């Protein structure tokens, strides 16, 4: 089989390449740039718990050592503290703020050691040809040539050439929000905590009063974002410096502290959603498929989730060959991911007029300002409809109702909680560490097993019957054992997708239900994977 062609060498494209390589799928990454990224301190990303874990798993880099996990979050309106959240040390729920070039650098370093990934620099796509057996792409530039691939994924950003060549519409809204951005080194009255300040008292009332966000970076650096009024007024260096000085003075009781200005910019947020994310053997992911980011949400999070979702579906299709039974699995990528992003965009569009209005609801409804604060906090902290990872409850891969299904604290289709498990070799690992290998995970909840050596319980109780059921599944799977799981009774069995979303929870060992759920999860494909051993899931 020909490699998968990935167009675009940003965080999403590089993540997809590594995720596929981990499942023994070769890739070619077409990078129109020189293969390195210019450091831009003002170009940063906020990663949620699941996306940070995904990147760390793929790169082997502890990203927390190169960014800042927020120690807390404070929301202020005028001079009143509306809410304050403190994160315990090493709390995985604390958002990670990190420079984007650091993330990309970690991905590039991991790819440099990956034999299955070829990065072609100075390679700009200009044509795509599809046929039943594969895709041909042509690039121009110093290394212009023809590339042959099994599939092609456009991770080439908002102005995606792949999207345009496939004639895919990209409707939505332009300039939903606009922010002036500055990265500077200074001392603020708080350490390691992010701040959202709405209607600061040193600004005049009205639309221009806006809000300012401060987010910490390593080495005493802060990224400050000022919400700009609607329109296209030019943000001159003089205007930006004035904003910096008045903001710092407002936060330090009138005197502007010393600061070192490192980088500036203007960040414009658009909301757009591609009509289609798949055309035959061509897919879209990341900013090529969607643009979002208002109200504190992070578009890169969704792009990384695109890559995670698509990788485990492309891998079996690639290994099985061009005429395999995986079309339903590939179709589910658009069905799942587009629905999640569309819901997030709808949620943002519904609350934007309220949150960005001048007066209105806030003047009529008591405590409305506090409700606004909750919505903004959800967006910035990755919670609620604005920020939480999406669930695939209505996925075409969801199994039919099963006789032995039971409820646990994680709804079907939602990301699982990261608990400690015992792997098949007897080692203790986190559940999330076993994701991304292309295998389904079958987790037995067995209190007490954690204090015994594996040899004492692996052949006892329900384990032999469950192990036999896992071996008989229509897709490769790994059997894990956990002492507990939120809301799951003893001896229940969880089935988890390779991207960490719960398929179902069963009361006890039910081979028929487990088989039916696994078969639905892989699109009804009941044939054995030829690359079972190659992927190293067992």
Coordinates of C-alpha atoms in Angstrom, one line a residue:
X1 CA 0.0 0.0 0.0
X2 CA 1.1 3.6 -0.7
X3 CA 1.7 5.9 2.2
X4 CA -0.9 8.3 3.6
X5 CA -0.2 11.8 2.2
X6 CA -0.7 14.6 4.8
X7 CA -0.7 18.1 3.5
X8 CA 0.4 20.6 6.1
X9 CA 3.1 20.4 8.8
X10 CA 1.4 22.3 11.6
X11 CA 0.6 20.7 14.9
X12 CA -2.4 18.8 13.5
X13 CA -0.7 17.4 10.5
X14 CA 2.4 16.3 12.5
X15 CA 0.2 14.8 15.2
X16 CA -1.7 12.8 12.6
X17 CA 1.5 11.5 11.1
X18 CA 2.9 10.3 14.4
X19 CA -0.5 8.8 15.4
X20 CA -0.5 6.8 12.1
X21 CA 3.1 5.8 12.4
X22 CA 2.4 4.3 15.9
X23 CA 0.0 2.0 14.1
X24 CA 2.5 1.0 11.4
X25 CA 1.1 3.2 8.7
X26 CA 3.7 5.1 6.6
X27 CA 3.1 8.8 5.8
X28 CA 4.4 11.6 3.7
X29 CA 4.0 15.1 5.1
X30 CA 4.0 17.8 2.5
X31 CA 5.4 20.9 4.2
X32 CA 5.4 24.1 2.1
X33 CA 7.8 25.7 4.5
X34 CA 11.5 25.1 5.2
X35 CA 10.9 22.5 8.0
X36 CA 11.3 24.7 11.0
X37 CA 9.1 27.2 12.8
X38 CA 10.0 30.8 13.8
X39 CA 9.6 31.3 17.5
X40 CA 6.7 33.7 18.2
X41 CA 6.2 34.3 21.9
X42 CA 2.8 35.8 21.2
X43 CA 1.6 32.8 19.3
X44 CA 0.6 30.3 22.1
X45 CA -1.9 27.6 22.6
X46 CA -3.9 26.4 25.6
X47 CA -4.2 22.6 25.8
X48 CA -6.8 20.7 27.7
X49 CA -6.1 17.6 29.7
X50 CA -6.9 15.1 26.8
X51 CA -5.0 17.0 24.1
X52 CA -2.0 17.6 26.2
X53 CA -1.9 13.9 27.1
X54 CA -2.2 13.0 23.4
X55 CA 0.8 15.1 22.5
X56 CA 2.9 13.9 25.4
X57 CA 2.1 10.2 24.5
X58 CA 3.2 10.8 20.9
X59 CA 6.3 12.9 21.5
X60 CA 7.5 11.4 24.8
X61 CA 8.0 15.0 25.9
X62 CA 6.7 16.3 29.2
X63 CA 5.1 19.5 27.8
X64 CA 4.4 20.8 31.3
X65 CA 8.2 21.4 31.6
X66 CA 8.1 23.7 28.6
X67 CA 4.8 25.6 29.4
X68 CA 2.8 26.5 32.4
X69 CA -0.1 24.6 33.9
X70 CA -2.3 27.3 35.5
X71 CA -2.2 27.4 39.3
X72 CA -5.6 29.0 39.2
X73 CA -8.1 31.1 37.3
X74 CA -9.7 34.3 38.4
X75 CA -12.5 36.2 36.7
X76 CA -12.9 39.9 37.6
X77 CA -15.6 42.4 36.5
X78 CA -14.6 46.0 37.1
X79 CA -13.1 45.6 40.6
X80 CA -15.2 42.7 41.7
X81 CA -13.9 39.1 41.8
X82 CA -16.7 37.0 40.1
X83 CA -15.1 33.6 40.6
X84 CA -11.7 32.1 41.5
X85 CA -10.6 28.5 40.9
X86 CA -7.4 27.1 42.4
X87 CA -5.8 24.0 40.8
X88 CA -3.8 21.7 43.0
X89 CA -0.2 21.1 42.1
X90 CA 0.1 18.6 39.1
X91 CA -3.7 18.7 38.7
X92 CA -4.3 17.3 35.1
X93 CA -7.4 19.4 34.8
X94 CA -5.3 22.6 34.9
X95 CA -5.0 24.0 31.3
X96 CA -1.5 24.0 29.9
X97 CA -0.3 27.2 28.3
X98 CA 2.6 26.8 25.9
X99 CA 4.2 28.5 22.9
X100 CA 3.0 26.9 19.6
X101 CA 6.5 26.6 18.2
X102 CA 7.5 24.5 21.2
X103 CA 4.7 22.1 20.5
X104 CA 5.6 21.9 16.8
X105 CA 9.3 21.5 17.7
X106 CA 8.5 18.5 20.0
X107 CA 6.4 16.9 17.2
X108 CA 9.2 17.5 14.6
X109 CA 11.8 16.0 16.9
X110 CA 9.7 12.9 17.4
X111 CA 9.1 12.6 13.7
X112 CA 12.9 12.9 13.0
X113 CA 13.3 9.5 14.8
X114 CA 10.3 7.9 13.1
X115 CA 11.2 5.7 10.2
X116 CA 7.6 5.6 8.8
X117 CA 7.2 9.4 8.4
X118 CA 8.8 11.3 5.5
X119 CA 8.6 15.1 5.7
X120 CA 9.0 16.8 2.3
X121 CA 9.9 20.5 2.9
X122 CA 9.4 23.3 0.3
X123 CA 6.6 21.2 -1.2
X124 CA 3.5 23.2 -2.0
X125 CA 0.5 21.3 -3.2
X126 CA -1.1 22.4 -6.5
X127 CA -3.2 19.4 -7.7
X128 CA -4.9 16.2 -6.6
X129 CA -6.1 13.3 -8.7
X130 CA -8.2 10.5 -7.2
X131 CA -9.1 7.1 -8.5
X132 CA -10.5 4.0 -6.9
X133 CA -7.1 2.6 -5.8
X134 CA -5.4 5.8 -4.5
X135 CA -4.6 9.5 -4.7
X136 CA -1.9 11.3 -6.7
X137 CA -0.8 14.7 -5.5
X138 CA 1.5 17.2 -7.3
X139 CA 3.7 19.7 -5.5
X140 CA 5.6 22.7 -6.9
X141 CA 8.7 24.4 -5.6
X142 CA 12.4 23.3 -5.4
X143 CA 11.2 19.7 -4.6
X144 CA 8.2 19.7 -6.8
X145 CA 7.1 16.2 -7.9
X146 CA 4.3 13.7 -8.1
X147 CA 3.3 11.8 -4.9
X148 CA 1.3 8.6 -4.8
X149 CA -0.7 7.9 -1.7
X150 CA -3.5 5.6 -0.4
X151 CA -5.3 8.5 1.2
X152 CA -4.7 12.2 1.5
X153 CA -5.5 14.4 4.5
X154 CA -5.6 18.2 4.3
X155 CA -4.3 19.7 7.5
X156 CA -3.3 22.9 5.6
X157 CA -5.1 25.5 7.6
X158 CA -7.8 28.1 7.0
X159 CA -6.9 28.7 3.4
X160 CA -6.6 25.0 2.7
X161 CA -5.6 24.2 -0.9
X162 CA -6.9 20.7 -0.4
X163 CA -10.4 22.0 0.5
X164 CA -10.4 24.3 -2.5
X165 CA -9.2 21.6 -4.9
X166 CA -12.0 19.4 -3.7
X167 CA -14.5 22.2 -4.2
X168 CA -15.7 22.0 -0.6
X169 CA -17.7 25.0 0.7
X170 CA -16.5 26.7 3.9
X171 CA -19.4 28.8 5.1
X172 CA -19.5 30.8 8.4
X173 CA -18.9 34.1 10.0
X174 CA -15.9 36.4 9.6
X175 CA -14.2 38.4 12.4
X176 CA -16.4 37.1 15.2
X177 CA -13.9 38.5 17.6
X178 CA -10.6 40.4 17.3
X179 CA -7.9 40.7 19.9
X180 CA -4.7 42.7 20.2
X181 CA -2.0 40.4 21.6
X182 CA 1.3 41.1 23.4
X183 CA 3.8 38.8 25.0
X184 CA 5.9 40.5 27.6
X185 CA 8.1 39.7 30.6
X186 CA 7.0 41.4 33.7
X187 CA 6.0 40.8 37.3
X188 CA 2.3 40.8 38.1
X189 CA 0.6 40.7 41.5
X190 CA -0.2 37.0 41.1
X191 CA 1.9 34.1 40.0
X192 CA 1.0 31.3 37.6
X193 CA -2.7 32.1 37.6
X194 CA -4.7 33.2 34.5
X195 CA -6.9 36.2 34.7
X196 CA -10.0 37.4 32.8
X197 CA -10.8 41.0 33.5
X198 CA -14.0 42.3 32.1
X199 CA -14.9 46.0 31.9
X200 CA -11.7 47.1 33.7
X201 CA -12.3 50.4 35.6
X202 CA -9.5 52.2 33.8
X203 CA -11.3 51.8 30.5
X204 CA -14.3 54.0 29.6
X205 CA -17.7 52.3 29.5
X206 CA -19.2 51.1 26.2
X207 CA -18.2 48.6 23.5
X208 CA -14.5 49.7 23.7
X209 CA -14.3 48.8 27.4
X210 CA -14.0 45.1 26.4
X211 CA -11.9 42.7 28.4
X212 CA -8.3 41.7 28.8
X213 CA -7.0 38.2 29.5
X214 CA -3.6 37.4 31.1
X215 CA -2.1 34.0 30.8
X216 CA 1.3 32.9 32.2
X217 CA 4.2 31.4 30.3
X218 CA 7.6 30.2 31.6
X219 CA 10.3 32.6 32.7
X220 CA 8.0 35.4 33.9
X221 CA 6.5 35.9 30.5
X222 CA 2.8 36.7 30.1
X223 CA 0.5 36.7 27.1
X224 CA -2.1 39.5 27.3
X225 CA -5.1 39.7 25.0
X226 CA -7.4 42.7 24.7
X227 CA -10.8 42.3 23.1
X228 CA -11.1 44.9 20.4
X229 CA -14.4 46.7 19.4
X230 CA -16.1 45.5 16.2
X231 CA -14.6 47.0 13.0
X232 CA -11.2 47.0 11.3
X233 CA -9.5 49.9 13.1
X234 CA -5.8 49.7 12.8
X235 CA -4.0 48.7 16.0
X236 CA -0.8 50.9 15.9
X237 CA 2.3 50.2 18.0
X238 CA 1.5 53.4 19.9
X239 CA -2.1 52.2 20.7
X240 CA -0.8 48.8 21.9
X241 CA 1.9 50.3 24.1
X242 CA -0.7 52.6 25.7
X243 CA -2.9 49.6 26.4
X244 CA 0.0 47.7 27.9
X245 CA 0.9 50.6 30.2
X246 CA -2.6 51.3 31.4
X247 CA -3.4 47.7 32.0
X248 CA -0.2 47.0 34.0
X249 CA -0.8 50.2 35.9
X250 CA -4.4 49.2 36.6
X251 CA -3.3 45.8 38.0
X252 CA -0.5 47.3 40.2
X253 CA -2.4 50.2 41.8
X254 CA -1.4 53.0 39.5
X255 CA 2.3 52.6 38.7
X256 CA 3.4 50.8 35.6
X257 CA 5.9 48.1 36.5
X258 CA 9.0 47.5 34.3
X259 CA 8.3 45.2 31.4
X260 CA 10.1 43.8 28.4
X261 CA 7.9 43.6 25.3
X262 CA 8.8 40.4 23.3
X263 CA 6.2 40.1 20.6
X264 CA 2.9 41.5 19.4
X265 CA 0.1 40.8 17.0
X266 CA -3.6 41.0 16.2
X267 CA -5.6 37.7 16.4
X268 CA -8.9 37.6 14.5
X269 CA -11.4 34.8 15.3
X270 CA -13.5 33.4 12.5
X271 CA -16.3 30.8 12.8
X272 CA -16.5 28.5 9.8
X273 CA -17.4 24.8 9.2
X274 CA -16.6 22.8 6.0
X275 CA -19.7 21.2 4.4
X276 CA -17.8 17.9 3.9
X277 CA -14.8 16.5 5.6
X278 CA -14.4 13.5 3.3
X279 CA -14.4 13.3 -0.5
X280 CA -13.5 9.7 -1.5
X281 CA -10.0 9.2 -0.3
X282 CA -9.4 12.8 0.7
X283 CA -10.1 14.1 4.2
X284 CA -9.9 17.4 6.0
X285 CA -8.8 18.0 9.6
X286 CA -8.0 21.0 11.8
X287 CA -8.4 24.5 10.6
X288 CA -8.9 23.2 7.0
X289 CA -12.2 21.7 8.3
X290 CA -13.3 24.2 10.9
X291 CA -12.5 27.6 12.5
X292 CA -13.5 28.5 16.0
X293 CA -12.0 30.2 19.0
X294 CA -14.4 32.8 20.4
X295 CA -15.0 33.1 24.2
X296 CA -11.8 31.5 25.2
X297 CA -12.2 28.2 23.3
X298 CA -9.2 26.7 21.6
X299 CA -9.3 25.6 17.9
X300 CA -6.2 23.6 18.2
X301 CA -7.8 21.3 20.7
X302 CA -10.4 20.3 18.2
X303 CA -7.8 19.9 15.5
X304 CA -5.9 17.5 17.6
X305 CA -9.0 15.5 18.4
X306 CA -9.7 15.3 14.6
X307 CA -6.2 13.7 14.2
X308 CA -6.8 11.3 17.1
X309 CA -10.2 10.3 15.7
X310 CA -9.1 9.9 12.1
X311 CA -5.8 8.0 12.8
X312 CA -7.4 4.9 14.3
X313 CA -9.9 4.7 11.5
X314 CA -7.4 5.1 8.7
X315 CA -5.0 2.5 10.1
X316 CA -7.2 -0.6 9.7
X317 CA -8.4 0.7 6.3
X318 CA -4.8 1.0 5.2
X319 CA -3.7 -2.4 6.6
X320 CA -6.7 -4.2 5.1
X321 CA -6.3 -2.9 1.6
X322 CA -8.4 -0.9 -0.9
X323 CA -11.3 -3.3 -0.9
X324 CA -11.7 -3.8 2.8
X325 CA -14.9 -3.5 4.9
X326 CA -14.0 -0.2 6.5
X327 CA -16.0 2.4 4.6
X328 CA -18.5 2.8 7.5
X329 CA -15.6 3.4 9.8
X330 CA -14.1 6.1 7.5
X331 CA -17.5 7.7 7.0
X332 CA -17.9 8.0 10.8
X333 CA -15.0 10.5 11.0
X334 CA -17.1 13.2 9.4
X335 CA -20.2 12.2 11.2
X336 CA -18.6 12.3 14.7
X337 CA -16.2 15.2 14.4
X338 CA -18.3 17.5 12.4
X339 CA -21.3 17.1 14.7
X340 CA -19.1 17.9 17.8
X341 CA -17.6 21.0 16.2
X342 CA -21.0 22.2 14.9
X343 CA -22.5 21.9 18.3
X344 CA -19.6 24.0 19.8
X345 CA -20.1 26.7 17.1
X346 CA -23.8 26.8 17.7
X347 CA -23.3 27.2 21.5
X348 CA -20.9 30.1 20.8
X349 CA -23.2 31.8 18.4
X350 CA -26.1 31.6 20.8
X351 CA -24.2 33.3 23.7
X352 CA -22.1 35.7 21.7
X353 CA -24.8 38.4 21.4
X354 CA -25.5 38.2 25.1
X355 CA -21.9 38.2 26.3
X356 CA -20.7 40.9 23.9
X357 CA -23.8 43.1 24.2
X358 CA -23.8 46.5 25.8
X359 CA -26.2 46.3 28.7
X360 CA -29.3 44.4 27.6
X361 CA -29.8 41.2 29.5
X362 CA -27.3 42.2 32.2
X363 CA -29.5 45.2 33.1
X364 CA -32.7 43.2 33.1
X365 CA -31.9 39.8 34.7
X366 CA -30.5 39.8 38.3
X367 CA -27.1 37.9 38.6
X368 CA -26.8 37.8 34.8
X369 CA -23.2 39.1 35.0
X370 CA -22.3 36.1 37.1
X371 CA -24.0 33.8 34.6
X372 CA -21.9 35.5 31.8
X373 CA -18.8 34.8 33.9
X374 CA -19.7 31.1 34.1
X375 CA -20.0 30.8 30.4
X376 CA -16.6 32.5 29.8
X377 CA -15.0 30.4 32.4
X378 CA -16.3 27.3 30.8
X379 CA -14.7 28.4 27.5
X380 CA -11.3 29.2 29.0
X381 CA -11.1 26.1 31.2
X382 CA -12.5 23.6 28.7
X383 CA -15.8 22.9 30.4
X384 CA -19.5 22.9 29.4
X385 CA -20.9 23.2 25.9
X386 CA -18.3 25.8 25.0
X387 CA -15.2 24.0 26.0
X388 CA -15.5 20.3 27.1
X389 CA -14.4 17.5 24.9
X390 CA -17.3 16.3 22.7
X391 CA -19.1 13.0 23.1
X392 CA -20.1 10.7 20.3
X393 CA -23.4 9.6 21.7
X394 CA -25.1 9.7 18.3
X395 CA -22.2 8.1 16.5
X396 CA -23.0 5.7 13.6
X397 CA -20.5 3.4 15.4
X398 CA -22.6 3.3 18.6
X399 CA -23.9 -0.3 19.3
X400 CA -27.5 -1.1 19.5
X401 CA -29.0 -1.4 23.1
X402 CA -27.4 -4.3 24.8
X403 CA -29.0 -6.5 27.4
X404 CA -26.1 -6.3 29.8
X405 CA -25.4 -2.6 29.5
X406 CA -25.2 -0.6 32.7
X407 CA -24.6 3.1 33.4
X408 CA -21.4 4.4 34.8
X409 CA -20.2 8.0 35.5
X410 CA -19.0 8.3 31.9
X411 CA -21.8 8.4 29.3
X412 CA -21.4 6.2 26.2
X413 CA -19.4 8.1 23.6
X414 CA -17.7 10.4 26.1
X415 CA -14.0 10.4 26.9
X416 CA -13.1 7.9 29.7
X417 CA -11.6 8.9 33.0
X418 CA -7.9 8.2 33.3
X419 CA -7.5 5.5 36.0
X420 CA -4.6 3.2 36.9
X421 CA -4.8 -0.2 35.2
X422 CA -2.8 -3.4 35.1
X423 CA -1.6 -4.3 31.6
X424 CA -1.3 -7.8 30.3
X425 CA 2.4 -7.9 31.2
X426 CA 1.5 -7.2 34.8
X427 CA 2.8 -3.6 34.8
X428 CA 0.8 -0.7 36.3
X429 CA 0.1 2.1 33.8
X430 CA -2.5 4.8 33.3
X431 CA -5.4 3.9 31.1
X432 CA -4.6 6.8 28.8
X433 CA -1.2 5.4 28.2
X434 CA -2.7 2.4 26.3
X435 CA -4.6 4.6 23.9
X436 CA -3.6 5.3 20.3
X437 CA -2.3 1.9 19.6
X438 CA -5.1 0.9 17.2
X439 CA -6.6 -1.6 19.6
X440 CA -9.9 -1.6 21.5
X441 CA -9.4 -1.7 25.3
X442 CA -11.4 -4.1 27.4
X443 CA -11.2 -3.1 31.1
X444 CA -12.4 -5.4 33.9
X445 CA -13.2 -3.6 37.2
X446 CA -11.8 -6.0 39.8
X447 CA -11.3 -4.5 43.3
X448 CA -8.4 -6.0 45.2
X449 CA -6.3 -7.1 42.2
X450 CA -3.9 -4.2 42.6
X451 CA -2.4 -5.7 45.7
X452 CA -1.8 -9.1 44.2
X453 CA 0.8 -10.3 41.7
X454 CA -0.8 -10.8 38.3
X455 CA 0.0 -14.6 38.4
X456 CA -2.4 -15.0 41.3
X457 CA -5.5 -13.6 39.7
X458 CA -5.0 -13.9 35.9
X459 CA -6.4 -17.4 35.9
X460 CA -8.9 -17.0 38.7
X461 CA -12.6 -16.0 38.7
X462 CA -14.0 -14.4 35.5
X463 CA -10.6 -13.7 34.0
X464 CA -10.2 -16.9 31.8
X465 CA -13.7 -16.4 30.4
X466 CA -13.1 -12.7 29.7
X467 CA -9.7 -13.4 28.2
X468 CA -11.3 -15.9 25.8
X469 CA -14.0 -13.4 24.9
X470 CA -11.4 -10.8 24.1
X471 CA -9.5 -13.2 21.9
X472 CA -12.6 -13.9 19.9
X473 CA -13.5 -10.3 19.2
X474 CA -13.7 -9.2 15.5
X475 CA -11.0 -6.6 16.1
X476 CA -7.7 -6.7 18.0
X477 CA -8.1 -5.7 21.7
X478 CA -6.1 -5.4 24.8
X479 CA -7.4 -6.7 28.2
X480 CA -6.7 -4.4 31.2
X481 CA -7.8 -4.7 34.8
X482 CA -8.6 -1.7 37.1
X483 CA -9.2 -1.6 40.8
X484 CA -12.0 0.9 40.3
X485 CA -13.7 3.2 37.8
X486 CA -16.1 6.1 38.7
X487 CA -19.6 4.7 38.9
X488 CA -18.7 1.2 37.9
X489 CA -19.6 -1.8 40.1
X490 CA -17.2 -4.6 40.8
X491 CA -16.8 -7.1 37.9
X492 CA -18.2 -4.8 35.3
X493 CA -16.5 -4.6 31.9
X494 CA -15.8 -1.4 29.9
X495 CA -15.2 -1.3 26.2
X496 CA -13.1 1.7 25.2
X497 CA -12.2 2.9 21.7
X498 CA -8.6 3.5 20.6
X499 CA -9.2 7.2 20.9
X500 CA -10.3 6.9 24.5
X501 CA -14.1 7.2 24.2
X502 CA -16.3 4.8 26.0
X503 CA -18.3 2.4 23.9
X504 CA -20.3 0.6 26.6
X505 CA -20.2 -0.7 30.2
X506 CA -21.5 -4.2 30.8
X507 CA -22.5 -6.0 34.0
X508 CA -20.0 -8.9 34.1
X509 CA -18.6 -11.0 31.3
X510 CA -21.0 -11.1 28.5
X511 CA -19.2 -12.4 25.4
X512 CA -22.1 -11.9 23.0
X513 CA -22.7 -8.3 24.1
X514 CA -19.0 -7.6 24.0
X515 CA -18.7 -9.0 20.5
X516 CA -21.7 -7.0 19.2
X517 CA -20.4 -3.7 20.7
X518 CA -16.9 -4.3 19.3
X519 CA -18.3 -5.1 15.8
X520 CA -20.4 -1.9 15.8
X521 CA -17.4 0.2 17.0
X522 CA -15.4 -0.8 13.9
X523 CA -18.2 -0.2 11.5
X524 CA -19.6 -3.7 11.4
X525 CA -16.3 -5.1 10.0
X526 CA -16.0 -8.6 11.3
X527 CA -12.8 -9.6 9.5
X528 CA -9.6 -10.1 11.3
X529 CA -6.9 -7.4 10.9
X530 CA -3.9 -8.6 8.9
X531 CA -1.6 -6.2 10.8
X532 CA -2.7 -7.6 14.1
X533 CA 0.9 -8.3 15.2
X534 CA 2.5 -5.4 13.5
X535 CA 0.7 -2.8 15.6
X536 CA 2.1 -4.1 18.8
X537 CA -1.2 -3.9 20.8
X538 CA -0.6 -7.2 22.5

